[in-house]
Amino acid sequence: MRIIVTGGGTGGHVYPALAFISYLKKITPGAEVLYIGTEKGLESKIVPKAGLSFETIDVQGLKRSMSPQNIKTIFKFIKSTNQAKKIIKDFSPDIVLGTGGYVSAPVIYGASRLNIPTVIHEQNSIPGMTNKFLSRFATKIAVGFQEAANYFPEEKTHFTGNPRSQEIADIDAEEAISEFGMSLDKKTVLIFGGSRGALKINQAMVEALPKFVGKNYQVIYASGEIYYNEFKEVFEKYNIEPNIAIRSYIENMSEVMSNADILVSRAGATTLAEVTSLGIPSILIPSPYVTADHQTKNAEALKKSGAALIITDAELTGDKIIKQIERILDDGKMYRNMSDASIREGVLDSSVRLLKVINRCLE
Ligand SMILES: CC(=O)N[C@H]1[C@@H](OP(=O)(O)OP(=O)(O)OC[C@H]2O[C@@H](n3ccc(=O)[nH]c3=O)[C@H](O)[C@@H]2O)O[C@H](CO)[C@@H](O)[C@@H]1O
């Protein structure tokens, strides 16, 4: 199979694409893969590192309201579609898969103009603007949350879950935690604010860090690369504590998360796919700054099932984080119930399902 994969901007769009590619290569060793992203997005750092062929195009996101800036965007869209079409023609794929983010718009649209089958994957419970626009042109649509199917044409939409679930469920890497200087005998709380970090979570952590010192559980925190320097002094002070490890970004997140007992994080869809595939209880702080408040909807789906507690961004403090962590850790029954609910939400064959959807386009 020759496949072009596109998706980018943030980790939430890139990691599912990489997880699917890795599964595809495992079961179809001859598969030829080309990834199209942008220079600026996180994909330009992590896709080449994964050893994949990577090409870039210039893209600009659509604004919600009409403005002179948007007219420029339309011209840019036409230009980037032409760039994408040239790459697609040269590679001549059987199929093009898009996992969201601005970059997937010109690539999927361009492929559909060239009559090449396309599949888009929507990770969130409420679709983003790019996938809503592309839903008219895509051959098939795969969704990570059942709720998202309501926004797309029924006849071409399939529930697959998020490929990161299947990938992370197979991982068991105890050594990852020792690399952080942590103990295998203590409960581990993993905390981060999505792939880029979140200011509000960093501020709450500055308040919480002194209070984590000497606790009978350990804390691994990723601040996000753009925030690390801002709080460096505090982070360096507490990083030397035996039960605290602080990093700007965790590259081997799958391995680290597989050792976690509780997750505290934003409610990005890919993070939620990961945590449920491992059956880990979570404390979610949905970002209020995303399209259609989709993180609140993502988090509510997990809360409803009993797998997560929610702290709203407005009420977030260091003390609230600690209180909720200890509420779960100190109550064995609550812990087990949340963990059982979490694993029930996991879709452990998500890449198998996505490949089925792709193969149906090729019949
Ligand atoms: C602000 C914003 O627009 N957020 C969106 C973006 O988030 P974002 O990129 O933050 O998405 P997710 O939380 O879904 O995924 C983050 C990914 O980064 C990984 N990770 C995180 C921290 C770290 O140090 N190392 C690491 O590898 C996580 O394990 C996960 O795989 O895409 C998601 C998926 O469409 C959406 O649901 C989010 O609403």
PDB file of N, CA and C and ligand atoms in Angstrom, residues 10-13 15 123-124 164 192 194-195 222 249-250 253 268-271 274 290 294-295 298, ligand 1:
ATOM      1  N   THR A  10      -0.367  20.282  16.599  1.00  0.00           N
ATOM      2  CA  THR A  10      -0.122  19.844  17.983  1.00  0.00           C
ATOM      3  C   THR A  10      -0.009  18.319  18.051  1.00  0.00           C
ATOM      4  N   GLY A  11       0.502  17.834  19.194  1.00  0.00           N
ATOM      5  CA  GLY A  11       0.702  16.401  19.383  1.00  0.00           C
ATOM      6  C   GLY A  11      -0.583  15.599  19.228  1.00  0.00           C
ATOM      7  N   GLY A  12      -1.696  16.204  19.641  1.00  0.00           N
ATOM      8  CA  GLY A  12      -2.984  15.514  19.584  1.00  0.00           C
ATOM      9  C   GLY A  12      -3.362  15.061  18.182  1.00  0.00           C
ATOM     10  N   HIS A  13      -2.849  15.745  17.161  1.00  0.00           N
ATOM     11  CA  HIS A  13      -3.116  15.331  15.773  1.00  0.00           C
ATOM     12  C   HIS A  13      -2.004  14.441  15.219  1.00  0.00           C
ATOM     13  N   TYR A  15       0.421  12.350  17.029  1.00  0.00           N
ATOM     14  CA  TYR A  15       0.662  11.032  17.622  1.00  0.00           C
ATOM     15  C   TYR A  15      -0.307   9.948  17.131  1.00  0.00           C
ATOM     16  N   GLN A 123     -10.433  13.203  16.241  1.00  0.00           N
ATOM     17  CA  GLN A 123     -10.153  12.676  17.577  1.00  0.00           C
ATOM     18  C   GLN A 123     -11.183  13.124  18.617  1.00  0.00           C
ATOM     19  N   ASN A 124     -11.746  14.316  18.450  1.00  0.00           N
ATOM     20  CA  ASN A 124     -12.556  14.943  19.510  1.00  0.00           C
ATOM     21  C   ASN A 124     -14.038  14.583  19.456  1.00  0.00           C
ATOM     22  N   ARG A 164      -3.819   5.840  19.022  1.00  0.00           N
ATOM     23  CA  ARG A 164      -2.892   5.840  20.157  1.00  0.00           C
ATOM     24  C   ARG A 164      -3.311   4.845  21.237  1.00  0.00           C
ATOM     25  N   PHE A 192       0.437  16.840  33.150  1.00  0.00           N
ATOM     26  CA  PHE A 192       0.864  17.712  32.055  1.00  0.00           C
ATOM     27  C   PHE A 192      -0.347  18.413  31.456  1.00  0.00           C
ATOM     28  N   GLY A 194      -1.409  18.940  28.111  1.00  0.00           N
ATOM     29  CA  GLY A 194      -1.449  18.762  26.655  1.00  0.00           C
ATOM     30  C   GLY A 194      -0.040  18.801  26.079  1.00  0.00           C
ATOM     31  N   SER A 195       0.069  18.775  24.761  1.00  0.00           N
ATOM     32  CA  SER A 195       1.398  18.672  24.142  1.00  0.00           C
ATOM     33  C   SER A 195       2.193  19.966  24.252  1.00  0.00           C
ATOM     34  N   ALA A 222       5.300  17.470  33.325  1.00  0.00           N
ATOM     35  CA  ALA A 222       5.844  18.075  32.100  1.00  0.00           C
ATOM     36  C   ALA A 222       5.177  19.439  31.932  1.00  0.00           C
ATOM     37  N   TYR A 249       9.330  18.615  28.471  1.00  0.00           N
ATOM     38  CA  TYR A 249       8.540  17.762  27.576  1.00  0.00           C
ATOM     39  C   TYR A 249       8.984  16.326  27.784  1.00  0.00           C
ATOM     40  N   ILE A 250       8.052  15.389  27.731  1.00  0.00           N
ATOM     41  CA  ILE A 250       8.416  13.977  27.891  1.00  0.00           C
ATOM     42  C   ILE A 250       8.302  13.309  26.523  1.00  0.00           C
ATOM     43  N   MET A 253       6.456   9.458  26.202  1.00  0.00           N
ATOM     44  CA  MET A 253       5.244   9.539  27.026  1.00  0.00           C
ATOM     45  C   MET A 253       4.523   8.202  27.148  1.00  0.00           C
ATOM     46  N   GLY A 268      -7.394  16.912  26.158  1.00  0.00           N
ATOM     47  CA  GLY A 268      -7.178  16.677  24.729  1.00  0.00           C
ATOM     48  C   GLY A 268      -7.556  15.245  24.398  1.00  0.00           C
ATOM     49  N   ALA A 269      -8.109  15.050  23.202  1.00  0.00           N
ATOM     50  CA  ALA A 269      -8.670  13.739  22.854  1.00  0.00           C
ATOM     51  C   ALA A 269      -7.641  12.627  22.820  1.00  0.00           C
ATOM     52  N   THR A 270      -6.427  12.934  22.373  1.00  0.00           N
ATOM     53  CA  THR A 270      -5.439  11.859  22.267  1.00  0.00           C
ATOM     54  C   THR A 270      -4.960  11.434  23.652  1.00  0.00           C
ATOM     55  N   THR A 271      -4.767  12.397  24.536  1.00  0.00           N
ATOM     56  CA  THR A 271      -4.411  12.057  25.913  1.00  0.00           C
ATOM     57  C   THR A 271      -5.491  11.160  26.526  1.00  0.00           C
ATOM     58  N   GLU A 274      -5.267   7.656  25.343  1.00  0.00           N
ATOM     59  CA  GLU A 274      -4.142   6.951  25.962  1.00  0.00           C
ATOM     60  C   GLU A 274      -4.495   6.485  27.377  1.00  0.00           C
ATOM     61  N   VAL A 290     -10.502  26.285  23.446  1.00  0.00           N
ATOM     62  CA  VAL A 290     -10.515  25.506  22.206  1.00  0.00           C
ATOM     63  C   VAL A 290     -11.880  25.609  21.527  1.00  0.00           C
ATOM     64  N   HIS A 294     -14.596  22.008  23.029  1.00  0.00           N
ATOM     65  CA  HIS A 294     -14.642  20.548  22.831  1.00  0.00           C
ATOM     66  C   HIS A 294     -13.951  19.761  23.946  1.00  0.00           C
ATOM     67  N   GLN A 295     -12.983  20.388  24.661  1.00  0.00           N
ATOM     68  CA  GLN A 295     -12.325  19.626  25.743  1.00  0.00           C
ATOM     69  C   GLN A 295     -13.283  19.355  26.898  1.00  0.00           C
ATOM     70  N   ASN A 298     -15.189  16.417  25.767  1.00  0.00           N
ATOM     71  CA  ASN A 298     -14.343  15.209  25.881  1.00  0.00           C
ATOM     72  C   ASN A 298     -14.310  14.741  27.334  1.00  0.00           C
TER      73      ASN A 298
HETATM   74  C1  LIG B   1      -5.023  23.612  22.722  1.00  0.00           C
HETATM   75  C2  LIG B   1      -5.508  22.665  21.683  1.00  0.00           C
HETATM   76  O1  LIG B   1      -5.870  23.030  20.576  1.00  0.00           O
HETATM   77  N1  LIG B   1      -5.599  21.390  22.051  1.00  0.00           N
HETATM   78  C3  LIG B   1      -6.052  20.351  21.165  1.00  0.00           C
HETATM   79  C4  LIG B   1      -4.884  19.525  20.691  1.00  0.00           C
HETATM   80  O2  LIG B   1      -4.230  19.253  21.915  1.00  0.00           O
HETATM   81  P1  LIG B   1      -2.930  18.515  22.304  1.00  0.00           P
HETATM   82  O3  LIG B   1      -1.932  18.423  21.230  1.00  0.00           O
HETATM   83  O4  LIG B   1      -2.503  19.046  23.611  1.00  0.00           O
HETATM   84  O5  LIG B   1      -3.616  17.097  22.373  1.00  0.00           O
HETATM   85  P2  LIG B   1      -3.830  15.865  23.216  1.00  0.00           P
HETATM   86  O6  LIG B   1      -3.948  16.105  24.647  1.00  0.00           O
HETATM   87  O7  LIG B   1      -4.952  15.168  22.568  1.00  0.00           O
HETATM   88  O8  LIG B   1      -2.478  15.052  22.916  1.00  0.00           O
HETATM   89  C5  LIG B   1      -1.260  15.417  23.449  1.00  0.00           C
HETATM   90  C6  LIG B   1      -0.262  14.378  23.022  1.00  0.00           C
HETATM   91  O9  LIG B   1       1.025  14.813  23.386  1.00  0.00           O
HETATM   92  C7  LIG B   1       1.645  13.820  24.184  1.00  0.00           C
HETATM   93  N2  LIG B   1       2.603  14.475  25.096  1.00  0.00           N
HETATM   94  C8  LIG B   1       2.207  15.471  25.940  1.00  0.00           C
HETATM   95  C9  LIG B   1       3.116  16.069  26.792  1.00  0.00           C
HETATM   96  C10 LIG B   1       4.468  15.626  26.776  1.00  0.00           C
HETATM   97  O10 LIG B   1       5.339  16.101  27.516  1.00  0.00           O
HETATM   98  N3  LIG B   1       4.811  14.629  25.922  1.00  0.00           N
HETATM   99  C11 LIG B   1       3.924  14.047  25.069  1.00  0.00           C
HETATM  100  O11 LIG B   1       4.289  13.141  24.306  1.00  0.00           O
HETATM  101  C12 LIG B   1       0.485  13.104  24.881  1.00  0.00           C
HETATM  102  O12 LIG B   1       0.872  11.847  25.347  1.00  0.00           O
HETATM  103  C13 LIG B   1      -0.509  13.053  23.726  1.00  0.00           C
HETATM  104  O13 LIG B   1      -0.196  12.010  22.828  1.00  0.00           O
HETATM  105  O14 LIG B   1      -5.304  18.396  19.925  1.00  0.00           O
HETATM  106  C14 LIG B   1      -6.263  17.528  20.560  1.00  0.00           C
HETATM  107  C15 LIG B   1      -6.602  16.395  19.599  1.00  0.00           C
HETATM  108  O15 LIG B   1      -7.240  16.839  18.464  1.00  0.00           O
HETATM  109  C16 LIG B   1      -7.492  18.311  21.026  1.00  0.00           C
HETATM  110  O16 LIG B   1      -8.368  17.460  21.721  1.00  0.00           O
HETATM  111  C17 LIG B   1      -7.028  19.458  21.908  1.00  0.00           C
HETATM  112  O17 LIG B   1      -8.138  20.199  22.374  1.00  0.00           O
END
